[in-house]
Tab-separated table of C-alpha atoms in Angstrom:
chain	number	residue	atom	x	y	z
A	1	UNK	CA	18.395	-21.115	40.414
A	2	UNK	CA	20.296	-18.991	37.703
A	3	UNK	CA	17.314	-17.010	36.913
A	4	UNK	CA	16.151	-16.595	40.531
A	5	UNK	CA	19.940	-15.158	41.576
A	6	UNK	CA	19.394	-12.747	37.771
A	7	UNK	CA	16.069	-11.242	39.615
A	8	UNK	CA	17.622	-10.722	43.066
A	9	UNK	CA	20.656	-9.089	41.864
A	10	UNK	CA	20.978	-5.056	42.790
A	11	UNK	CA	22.951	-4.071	40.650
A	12	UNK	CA	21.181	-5.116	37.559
A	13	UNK	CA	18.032	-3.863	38.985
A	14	UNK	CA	20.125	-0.633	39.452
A	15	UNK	CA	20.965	-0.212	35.361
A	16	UNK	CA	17.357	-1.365	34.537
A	17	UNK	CA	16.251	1.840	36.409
A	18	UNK	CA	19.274	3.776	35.076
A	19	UNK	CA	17.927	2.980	31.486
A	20	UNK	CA	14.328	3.405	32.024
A	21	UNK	CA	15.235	6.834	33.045
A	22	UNK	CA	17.713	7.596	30.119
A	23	UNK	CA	14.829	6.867	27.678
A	24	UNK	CA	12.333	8.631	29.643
A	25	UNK	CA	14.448	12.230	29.017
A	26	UNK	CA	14.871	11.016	25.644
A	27	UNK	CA	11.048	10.599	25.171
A	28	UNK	CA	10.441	14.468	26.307
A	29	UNK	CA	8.669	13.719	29.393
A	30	UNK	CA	9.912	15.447	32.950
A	31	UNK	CA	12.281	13.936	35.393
A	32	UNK	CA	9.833	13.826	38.268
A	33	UNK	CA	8.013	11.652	35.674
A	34	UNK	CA	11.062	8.782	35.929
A	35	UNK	CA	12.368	7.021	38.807
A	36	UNK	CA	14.863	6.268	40.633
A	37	UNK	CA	14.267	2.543	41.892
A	38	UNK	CA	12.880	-0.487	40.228
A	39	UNK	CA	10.130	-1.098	42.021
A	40	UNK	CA	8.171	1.523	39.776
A	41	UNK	CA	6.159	-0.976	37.469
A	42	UNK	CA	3.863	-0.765	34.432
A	43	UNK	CA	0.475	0.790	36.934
A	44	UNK	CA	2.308	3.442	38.191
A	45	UNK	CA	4.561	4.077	34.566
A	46	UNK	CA	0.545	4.578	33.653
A	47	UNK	CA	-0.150	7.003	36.791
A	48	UNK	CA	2.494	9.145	36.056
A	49	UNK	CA	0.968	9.834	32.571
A	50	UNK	CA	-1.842	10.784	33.224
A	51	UNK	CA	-0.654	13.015	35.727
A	52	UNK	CA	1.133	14.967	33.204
A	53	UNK	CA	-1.497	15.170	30.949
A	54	UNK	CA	-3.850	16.228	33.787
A	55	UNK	CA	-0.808	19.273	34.586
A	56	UNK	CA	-1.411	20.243	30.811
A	57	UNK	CA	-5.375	20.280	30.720
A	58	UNK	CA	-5.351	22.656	33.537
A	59	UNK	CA	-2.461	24.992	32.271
A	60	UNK	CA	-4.273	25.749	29.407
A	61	UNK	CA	-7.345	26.004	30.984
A	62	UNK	CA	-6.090	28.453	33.377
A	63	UNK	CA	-4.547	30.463	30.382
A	64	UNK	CA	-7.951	30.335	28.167
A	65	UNK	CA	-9.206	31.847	31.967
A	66	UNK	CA	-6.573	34.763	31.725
A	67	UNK	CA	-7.693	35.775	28.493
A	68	UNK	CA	-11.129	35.890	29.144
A	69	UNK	CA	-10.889	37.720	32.549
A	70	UNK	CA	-8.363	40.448	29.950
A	71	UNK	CA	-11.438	40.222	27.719
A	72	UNK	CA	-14.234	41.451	30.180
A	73	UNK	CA	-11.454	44.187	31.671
A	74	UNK	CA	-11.725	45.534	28.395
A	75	UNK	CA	-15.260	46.046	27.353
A	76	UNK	CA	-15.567	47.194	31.045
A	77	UNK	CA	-13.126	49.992	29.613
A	78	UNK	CA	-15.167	50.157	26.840
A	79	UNK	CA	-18.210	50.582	28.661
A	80	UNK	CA	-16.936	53.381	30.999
A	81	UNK	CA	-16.145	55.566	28.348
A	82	UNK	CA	-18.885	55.270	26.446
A	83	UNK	CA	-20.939	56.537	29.401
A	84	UNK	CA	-18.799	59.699	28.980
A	85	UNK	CA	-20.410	60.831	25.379
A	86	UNK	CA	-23.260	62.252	24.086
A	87	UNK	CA	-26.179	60.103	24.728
A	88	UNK	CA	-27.698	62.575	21.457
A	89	UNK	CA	-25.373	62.429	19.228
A	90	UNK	CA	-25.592	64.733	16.412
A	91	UNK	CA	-25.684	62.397	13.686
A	92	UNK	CA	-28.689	60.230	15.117
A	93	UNK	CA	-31.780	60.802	13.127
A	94	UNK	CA	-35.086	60.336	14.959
A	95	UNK	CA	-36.053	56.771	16.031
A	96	UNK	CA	-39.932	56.888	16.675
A	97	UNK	CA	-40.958	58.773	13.324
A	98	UNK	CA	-42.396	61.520	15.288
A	99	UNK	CA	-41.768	63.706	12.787
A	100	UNK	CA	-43.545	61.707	10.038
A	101	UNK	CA	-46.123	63.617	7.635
A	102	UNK	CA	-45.130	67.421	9.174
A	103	UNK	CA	-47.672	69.220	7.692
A	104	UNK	CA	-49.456	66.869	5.584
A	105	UNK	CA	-52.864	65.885	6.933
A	106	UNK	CA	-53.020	62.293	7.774
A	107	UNK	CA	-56.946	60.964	8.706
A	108	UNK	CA	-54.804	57.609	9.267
A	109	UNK	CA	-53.041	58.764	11.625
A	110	UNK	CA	-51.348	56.528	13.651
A	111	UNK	CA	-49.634	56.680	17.018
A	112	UNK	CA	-45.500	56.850	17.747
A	113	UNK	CA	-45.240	55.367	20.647
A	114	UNK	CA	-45.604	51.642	19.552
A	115	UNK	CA	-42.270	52.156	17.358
A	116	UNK	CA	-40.256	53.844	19.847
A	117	UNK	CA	-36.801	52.472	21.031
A	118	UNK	CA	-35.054	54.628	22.460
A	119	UNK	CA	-36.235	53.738	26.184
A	120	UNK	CA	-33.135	54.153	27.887
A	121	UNK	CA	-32.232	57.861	26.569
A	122	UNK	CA	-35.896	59.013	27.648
A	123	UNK	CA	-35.396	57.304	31.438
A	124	UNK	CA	-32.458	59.275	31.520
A	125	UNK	CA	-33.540	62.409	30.612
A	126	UNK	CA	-36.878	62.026	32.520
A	127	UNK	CA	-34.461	61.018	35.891
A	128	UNK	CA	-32.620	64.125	35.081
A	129	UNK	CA	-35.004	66.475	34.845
A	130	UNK	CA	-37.438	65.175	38.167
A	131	UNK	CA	-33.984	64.975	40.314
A	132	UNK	CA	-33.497	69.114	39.262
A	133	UNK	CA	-37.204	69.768	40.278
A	134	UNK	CA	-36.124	67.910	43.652
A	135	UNK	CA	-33.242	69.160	44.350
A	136	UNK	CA	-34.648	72.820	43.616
A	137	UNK	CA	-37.712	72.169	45.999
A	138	UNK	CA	-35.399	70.678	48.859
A	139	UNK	CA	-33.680	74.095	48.366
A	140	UNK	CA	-36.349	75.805	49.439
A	141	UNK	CA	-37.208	77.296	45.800
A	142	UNK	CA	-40.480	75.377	45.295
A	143	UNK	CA	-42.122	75.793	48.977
A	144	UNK	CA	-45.134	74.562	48.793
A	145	UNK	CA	-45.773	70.453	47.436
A	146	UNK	CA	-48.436	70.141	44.632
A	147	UNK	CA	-50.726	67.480	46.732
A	148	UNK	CA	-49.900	65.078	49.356
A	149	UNK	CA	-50.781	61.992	47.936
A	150	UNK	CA	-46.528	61.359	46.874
A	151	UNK	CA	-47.679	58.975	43.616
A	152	UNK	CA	-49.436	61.819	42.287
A	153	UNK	CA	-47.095	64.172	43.432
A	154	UNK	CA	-44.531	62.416	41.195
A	155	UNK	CA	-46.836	62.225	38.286
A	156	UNK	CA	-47.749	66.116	38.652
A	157	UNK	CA	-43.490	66.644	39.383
A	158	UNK	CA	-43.038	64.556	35.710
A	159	UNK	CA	-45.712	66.522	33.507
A	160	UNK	CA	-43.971	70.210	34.882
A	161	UNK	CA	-40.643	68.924	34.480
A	162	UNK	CA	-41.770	67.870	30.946
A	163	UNK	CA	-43.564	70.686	29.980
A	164	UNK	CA	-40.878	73.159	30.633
A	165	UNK	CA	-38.066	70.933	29.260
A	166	UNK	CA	-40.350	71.189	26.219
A	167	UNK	CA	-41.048	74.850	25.830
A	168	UNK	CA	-36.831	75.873	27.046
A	169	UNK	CA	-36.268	73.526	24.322
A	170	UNK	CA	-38.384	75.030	21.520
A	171	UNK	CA	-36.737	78.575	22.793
A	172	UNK	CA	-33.211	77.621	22.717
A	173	UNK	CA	-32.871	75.506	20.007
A	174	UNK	CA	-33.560	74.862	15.965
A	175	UNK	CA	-34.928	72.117	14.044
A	176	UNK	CA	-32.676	72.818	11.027
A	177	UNK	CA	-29.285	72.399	10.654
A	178	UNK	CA	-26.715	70.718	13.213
A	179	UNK	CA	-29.412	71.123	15.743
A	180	UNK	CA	-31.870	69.224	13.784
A	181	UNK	CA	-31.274	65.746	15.498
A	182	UNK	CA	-30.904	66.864	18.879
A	183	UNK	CA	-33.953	68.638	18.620
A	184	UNK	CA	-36.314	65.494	17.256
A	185	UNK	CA	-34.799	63.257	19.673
A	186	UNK	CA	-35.393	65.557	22.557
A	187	UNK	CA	-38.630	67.275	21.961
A	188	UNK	CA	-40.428	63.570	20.753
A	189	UNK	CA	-39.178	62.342	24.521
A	190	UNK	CA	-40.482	65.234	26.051
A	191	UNK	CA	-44.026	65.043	24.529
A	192	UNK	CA	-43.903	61.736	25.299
A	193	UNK	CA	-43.387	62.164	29.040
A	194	UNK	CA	-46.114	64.724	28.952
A	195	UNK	CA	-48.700	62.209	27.215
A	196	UNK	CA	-47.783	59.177	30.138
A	197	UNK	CA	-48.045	61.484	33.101
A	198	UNK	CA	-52.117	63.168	31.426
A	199	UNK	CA	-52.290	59.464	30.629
A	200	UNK	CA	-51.488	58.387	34.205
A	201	UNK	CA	-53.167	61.305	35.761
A	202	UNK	CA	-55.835	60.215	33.926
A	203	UNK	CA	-56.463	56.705	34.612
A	204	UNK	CA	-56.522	57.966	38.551
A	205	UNK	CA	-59.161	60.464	38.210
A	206	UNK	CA	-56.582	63.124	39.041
A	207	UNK	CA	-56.963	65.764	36.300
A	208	UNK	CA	-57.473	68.912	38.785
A	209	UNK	CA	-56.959	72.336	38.809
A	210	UNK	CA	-53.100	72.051	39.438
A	211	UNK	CA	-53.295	69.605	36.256
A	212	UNK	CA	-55.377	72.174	34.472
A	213	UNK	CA	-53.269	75.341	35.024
A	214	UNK	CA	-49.863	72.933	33.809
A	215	UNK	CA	-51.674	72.197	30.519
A	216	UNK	CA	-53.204	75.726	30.088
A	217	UNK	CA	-49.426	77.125	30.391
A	218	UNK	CA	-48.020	74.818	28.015
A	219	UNK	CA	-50.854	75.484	25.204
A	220	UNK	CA	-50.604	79.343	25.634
A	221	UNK	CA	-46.820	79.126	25.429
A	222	UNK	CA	-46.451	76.546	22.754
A	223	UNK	CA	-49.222	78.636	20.859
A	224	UNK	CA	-47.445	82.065	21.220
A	225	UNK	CA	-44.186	80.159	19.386
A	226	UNK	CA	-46.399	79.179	16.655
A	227	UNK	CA	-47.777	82.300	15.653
A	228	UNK	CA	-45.104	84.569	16.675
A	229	UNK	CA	-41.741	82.662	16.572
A	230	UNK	CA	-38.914	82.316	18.866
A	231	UNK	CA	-35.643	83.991	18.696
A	232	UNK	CA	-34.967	81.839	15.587
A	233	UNK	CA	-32.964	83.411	12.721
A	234	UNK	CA	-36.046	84.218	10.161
A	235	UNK	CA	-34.788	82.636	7.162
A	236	UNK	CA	-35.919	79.643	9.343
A	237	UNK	CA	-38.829	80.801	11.170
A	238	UNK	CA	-41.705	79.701	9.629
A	239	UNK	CA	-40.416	76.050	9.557
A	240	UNK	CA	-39.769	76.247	13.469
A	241	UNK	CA	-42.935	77.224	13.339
A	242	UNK	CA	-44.432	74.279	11.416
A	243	UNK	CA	-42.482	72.204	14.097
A	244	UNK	CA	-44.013	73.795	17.630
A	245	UNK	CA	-47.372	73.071	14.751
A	246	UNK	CA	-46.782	69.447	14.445
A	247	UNK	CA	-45.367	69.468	19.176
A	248	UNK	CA	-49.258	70.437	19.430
A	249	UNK	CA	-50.752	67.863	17.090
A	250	UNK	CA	-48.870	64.832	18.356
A	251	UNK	CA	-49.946	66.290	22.143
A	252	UNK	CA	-53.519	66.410	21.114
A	253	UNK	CA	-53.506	62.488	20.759
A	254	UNK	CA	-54.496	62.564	24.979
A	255	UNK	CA	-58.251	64.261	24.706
A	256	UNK	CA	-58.162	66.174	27.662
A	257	UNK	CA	-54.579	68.353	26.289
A	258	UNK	CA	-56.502	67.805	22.106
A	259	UNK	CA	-59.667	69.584	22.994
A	260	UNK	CA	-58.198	72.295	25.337
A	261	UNK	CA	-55.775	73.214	22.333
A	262	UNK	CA	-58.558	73.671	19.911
A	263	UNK	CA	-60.581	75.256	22.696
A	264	UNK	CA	-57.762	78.142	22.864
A	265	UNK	CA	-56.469	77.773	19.175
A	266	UNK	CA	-60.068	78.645	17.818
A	267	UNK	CA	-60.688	81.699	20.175
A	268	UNK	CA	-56.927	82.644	18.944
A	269	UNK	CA	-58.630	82.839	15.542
A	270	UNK	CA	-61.580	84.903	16.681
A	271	UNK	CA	-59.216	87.182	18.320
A	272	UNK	CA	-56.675	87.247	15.308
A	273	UNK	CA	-59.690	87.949	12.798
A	274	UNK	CA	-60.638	90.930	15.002
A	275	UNK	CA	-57.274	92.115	15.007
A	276	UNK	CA	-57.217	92.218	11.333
A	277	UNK	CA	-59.965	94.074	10.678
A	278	UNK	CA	-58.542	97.051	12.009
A	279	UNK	CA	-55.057	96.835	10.801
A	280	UNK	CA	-53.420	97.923	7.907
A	281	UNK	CA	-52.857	95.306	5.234
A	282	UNK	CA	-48.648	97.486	4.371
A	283	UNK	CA	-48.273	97.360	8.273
A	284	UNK	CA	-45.087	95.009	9.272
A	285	UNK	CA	-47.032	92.367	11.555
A	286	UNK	CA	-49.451	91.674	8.472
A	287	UNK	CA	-47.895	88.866	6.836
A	288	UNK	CA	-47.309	86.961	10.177
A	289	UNK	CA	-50.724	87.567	11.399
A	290	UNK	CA	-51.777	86.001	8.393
A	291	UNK	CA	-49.327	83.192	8.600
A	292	UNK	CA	-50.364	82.491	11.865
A	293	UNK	CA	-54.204	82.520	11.142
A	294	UNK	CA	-53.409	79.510	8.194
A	295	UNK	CA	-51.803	77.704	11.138
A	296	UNK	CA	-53.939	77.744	13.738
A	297	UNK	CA	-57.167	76.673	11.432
A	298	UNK	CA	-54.321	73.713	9.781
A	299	UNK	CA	-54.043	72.680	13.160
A	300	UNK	CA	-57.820	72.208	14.434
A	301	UNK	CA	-58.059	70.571	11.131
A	302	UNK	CA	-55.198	67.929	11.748
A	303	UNK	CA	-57.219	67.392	15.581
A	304	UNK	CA	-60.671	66.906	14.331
A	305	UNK	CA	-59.111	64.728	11.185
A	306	UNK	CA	-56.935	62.723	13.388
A	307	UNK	CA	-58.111	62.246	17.052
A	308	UNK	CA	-61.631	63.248	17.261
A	309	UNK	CA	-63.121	59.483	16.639
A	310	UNK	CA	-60.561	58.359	18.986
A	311	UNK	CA	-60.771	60.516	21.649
A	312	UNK	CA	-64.790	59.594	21.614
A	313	UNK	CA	-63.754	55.702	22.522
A	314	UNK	CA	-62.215	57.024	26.056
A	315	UNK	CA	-63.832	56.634	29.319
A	316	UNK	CA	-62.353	60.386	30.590
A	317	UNK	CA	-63.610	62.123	27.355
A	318	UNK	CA	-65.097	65.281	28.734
A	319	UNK	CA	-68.436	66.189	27.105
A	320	UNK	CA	-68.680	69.429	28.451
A	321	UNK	CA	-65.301	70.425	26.945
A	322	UNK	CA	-66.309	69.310	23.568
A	323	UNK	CA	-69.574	71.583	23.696
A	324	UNK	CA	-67.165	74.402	24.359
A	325	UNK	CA	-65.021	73.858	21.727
A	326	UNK	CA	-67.272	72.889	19.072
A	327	UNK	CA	-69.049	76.121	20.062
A	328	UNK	CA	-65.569	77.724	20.002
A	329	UNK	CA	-64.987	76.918	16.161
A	330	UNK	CA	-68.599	77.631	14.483
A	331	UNK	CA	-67.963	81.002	16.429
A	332	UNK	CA	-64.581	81.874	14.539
A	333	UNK	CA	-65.298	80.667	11.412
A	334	UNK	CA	-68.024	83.765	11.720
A	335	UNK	CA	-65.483	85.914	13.102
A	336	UNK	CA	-63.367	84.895	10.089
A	337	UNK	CA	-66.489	85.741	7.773
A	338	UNK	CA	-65.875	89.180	8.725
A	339	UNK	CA	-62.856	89.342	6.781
A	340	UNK	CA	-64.328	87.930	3.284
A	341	UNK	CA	-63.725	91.630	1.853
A	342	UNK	CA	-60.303	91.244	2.428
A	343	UNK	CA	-58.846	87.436	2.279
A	344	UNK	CA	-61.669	84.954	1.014
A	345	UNK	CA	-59.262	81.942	1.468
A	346	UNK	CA	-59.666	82.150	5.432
A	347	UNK	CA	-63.347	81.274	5.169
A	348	UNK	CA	-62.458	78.285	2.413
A	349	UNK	CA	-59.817	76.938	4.829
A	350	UNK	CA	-62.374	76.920	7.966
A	351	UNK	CA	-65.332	76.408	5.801
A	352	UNK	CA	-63.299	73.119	5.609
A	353	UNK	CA	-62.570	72.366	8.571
A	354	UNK	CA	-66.294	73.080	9.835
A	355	UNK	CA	-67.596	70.735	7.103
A	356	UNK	CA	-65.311	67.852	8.214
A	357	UNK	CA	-66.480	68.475	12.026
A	358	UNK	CA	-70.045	68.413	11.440
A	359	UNK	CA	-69.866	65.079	9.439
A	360	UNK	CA	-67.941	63.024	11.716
A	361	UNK	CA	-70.393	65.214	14.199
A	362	UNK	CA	-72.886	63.338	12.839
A	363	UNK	CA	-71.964	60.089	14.308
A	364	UNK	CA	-72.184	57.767	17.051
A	365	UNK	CA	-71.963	58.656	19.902
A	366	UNK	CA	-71.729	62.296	19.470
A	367	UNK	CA	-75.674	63.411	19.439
A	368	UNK	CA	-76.010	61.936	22.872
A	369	UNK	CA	-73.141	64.168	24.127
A	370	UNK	CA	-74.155	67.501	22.188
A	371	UNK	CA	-76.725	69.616	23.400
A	372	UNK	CA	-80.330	69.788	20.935
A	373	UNK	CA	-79.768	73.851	20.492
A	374	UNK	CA	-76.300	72.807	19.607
A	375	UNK	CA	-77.150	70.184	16.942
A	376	UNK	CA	-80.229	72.573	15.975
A	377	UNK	CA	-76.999	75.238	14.561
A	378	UNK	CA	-74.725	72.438	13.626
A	379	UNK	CA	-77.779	70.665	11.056
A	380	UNK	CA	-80.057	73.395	10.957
C-alpha cells in the first residue's frame, strides 16, 4: 500500500520531471527536447532524439545545398565572361596542322581534317559570316537568290561567304608576326568551309555554272596574291606568298577546285614564259616574274604528287577536265622551252613535274579516261 500511495503521489512525480529536465539542459540537448509532465516515458525520451538528429541531417544538408547553388552562380559568371574574349586568341598556335610541310613536297600527304578540334570556333565563324550574307540580301544588296532549291541555296550562300572571308583575309592580314596565329586559325577554317560546301555540292550533283564562276574567282584571286603579293610589307612578301601557295594546295584536295587550279596555274606559266621573252632581264618586275614562275610549277607539282591518285578514286572526277589540264601542262613546259637561252632551271623544274605526271599517267585507270592522240604525245 506504501508503494502504491509513492506512485500516485503528485508531487513526487512533479520533482521527477523537474530533474529529468535539469539533466536534460545539462546534457546539451534543447528545451523543447524535455518535458514538463511525467507521463513522457522511455519511447517518446527515444522520439525526441531522433527528432533532433533528423533537425541536424537536414541543416547541413540544406547548407551543403547553399554552397553548391553559390558554386554554379559562379562558373555561370565565369562562363559569361569568357564569352566576351577573343575566341582567336593571339597566343593559340594552329590546332589541325594545316600548316604542316609548307613548302616541302609531301607524296604522303595526308588530310587535316581528321585532326581538327576546333569545331566550335569554325561554327561560329561560319554562322557569322552566312547571317552577314543574309542580312545584306534581305537589304536589298544581293537581289537576285542563287537557285531556288533553299538546301542548295545555303550550300552555294556557305562556299561565297567562305571564299571571300578567305581572300579579305589573305589581303588584310600577315602570317608572320603577332598576326601569325590569327591568321592559321582563320584561313585553315575558311578552306575548310570551302572544301564541305564543293564536297556537299558535290555529292548532290550540283556543281553548275554559279558553282563554277565562285571557284574560278577564288583561283584567279588567290593566284594573283601568289605571284604578285598583297599589300604586305616586302621584307615578308615572299613568305605570304608561300602561304596563299600552300591555301591552294590544301584546296586542291576536292578534284573539281585541284584540277581547275592547275588548269589556270599552267596557262599562268605559258603566259608568264611569253612575258619573259620580251622583257628585260635589269627591268624591276624581273625578279618577281621569276619568283612567281618557280611557284606556280612548285605548285602543280605538290597537286599531281599529292592528290592526283586520289582524286582518280572519286565518283565526280571529271575526265574531260583532266584532258584539259594535262594538255594545259605539256603545253607550258614548251612555252617554258622557249626560255632555255635565258634560265635553263625552268625547263629542269617542269621537266620534273612532267616526268612525275606521265608515270603516275601511266596507271590504272587513267588510259581509259585519256584520249589515244593524247597518250600517243604523252608515250610517244
Amino acid at each position: 500500500m506504501e508503494n502504491s500511495s509513492i506512485e500516485l503521489d503528485p508531487s513526487l512525480k512533479l520533482a521527477i520531471a523537474m530533474a529529468l529536465a535539469h539533466s536534460r539542459r545539462r546534457q546539451g540537448l534543447p528545451p523543447s527536447a524535455t518535458t514538463t509532465t511525467a507521463h513522457h516515458d522511455d519511447s517518446r525520451t527515444k522520439f525526441g532524439d531522433n527528432s533532433v538528429a533528423d533537425a541536424i541531417k537536414w541543416k547541413n544538408k540544406a547548407k551543403q545545398r547553399k554552397g553548391e547553388i553559390l558554386k554554379l552562380k559562379e562558373d555561370l559568371q565565369i562562363a559569361e565572361e569568357g564569352m566576351q574574349h577573343d575566341l582567336f586568341p593571339q597566343n593559340i598556335s594552329c590546332k589541325c596542322y594545316f600548316y604542316d610541310n609548307l613548302g616541302q613536297l609531301s607524296p604522303s600527304h595526308g588530310s587535316y581534317q581528321d585532326r581538327i578540334n576546333d569545331v566550335f570556333h569554325r561554327r561560329f565563324l561560319r554562322q557569322v559570316r552566312l547571317a552577314e550574307r543574309k542580312k545584306r540580301r534581305l537589304n536589298g544588296l544581293l537581289v537576285q537568290s542563287y537557285i531556288s532549291d533553299s538546301a542548295v541555296e545555303n550550300e552555294l550562300e556557305q562556299l561565297k561567304a567562305s571564299v571571300d572571308f578567305l581572300v579579305e583575309l589573305c589581303e588584310t592580314s600577315s602570317p608572320t608576326g603577332a598576326e601569325e596565329a590569327n591568321f592559321k586559325n582563320r584561313s585553315h577554317q575558311a578552306a575548310d568551309f570551302i572544301l564541305a560546301a564543293l564536297k556537299d555540292l558535290s555529292l548532290g550533283g550540283k556543281l553548275d555554272e554559279t558553282t563554277k564562276s565562285i571557284v574560278s574567282c577564288l583561283i584567279m584571286r588567290l593566284m594573283q596574291m601568289m605571284c604578285n603579293g598583297s599589300q604586305n610589307d616586302e621584307s615578308v612578301l615572299y613568305s605570304f606568298r608561300i602561304y596563299v601557295q600552300h591555301l591552294m594546295r590544301e584546296l586542291g584536295g576536292d578534284p573539281y577546285i585541284g584540277q581547275h587550279i592547275v588548269l589556270a596555274v599552267s596557262q599562268r606559266i605559258s603566259m608568264a614564259a611569253e612575258s619573259l621573252l620580251f622583257m628585260d632581264p635589269f627591268d624591276n618586275a624581273f625578279p618577281k616574274m621569276h619568283s612567281s614562275i618557280y611557284l606556280m610549277i612548285q605548285l602543280i607539282e605538290f597537286l599531281i604528287s599529292d592528290y592526283l591518285l586520289s582524286w582518280s578514286t572519286r565518283r565526280d572526277f571529271d575526265s574531260k577536265l583532266l584532258e584539259d589540264w594535262v594538255t594545259s601542262v605539256f603545253h607550258a613546259g614548251k612555252a617554258l622551252e622557249l626560255l632555255e637561252t635565258r634560265n635553263a632551271v625552268y625547263i629542269l623544274y617542269m621537266e620534273r613535274v612532267t616526268g612525275e605526271l606521265t608515270r603516275l599517267l601511266g596507271r590504272d585507270p587513267f588510259p581509259r579516261m585519256l584520249k589515244p592522240d593524247t597518250l600517243g604525245r604523252l608515250f610517244g
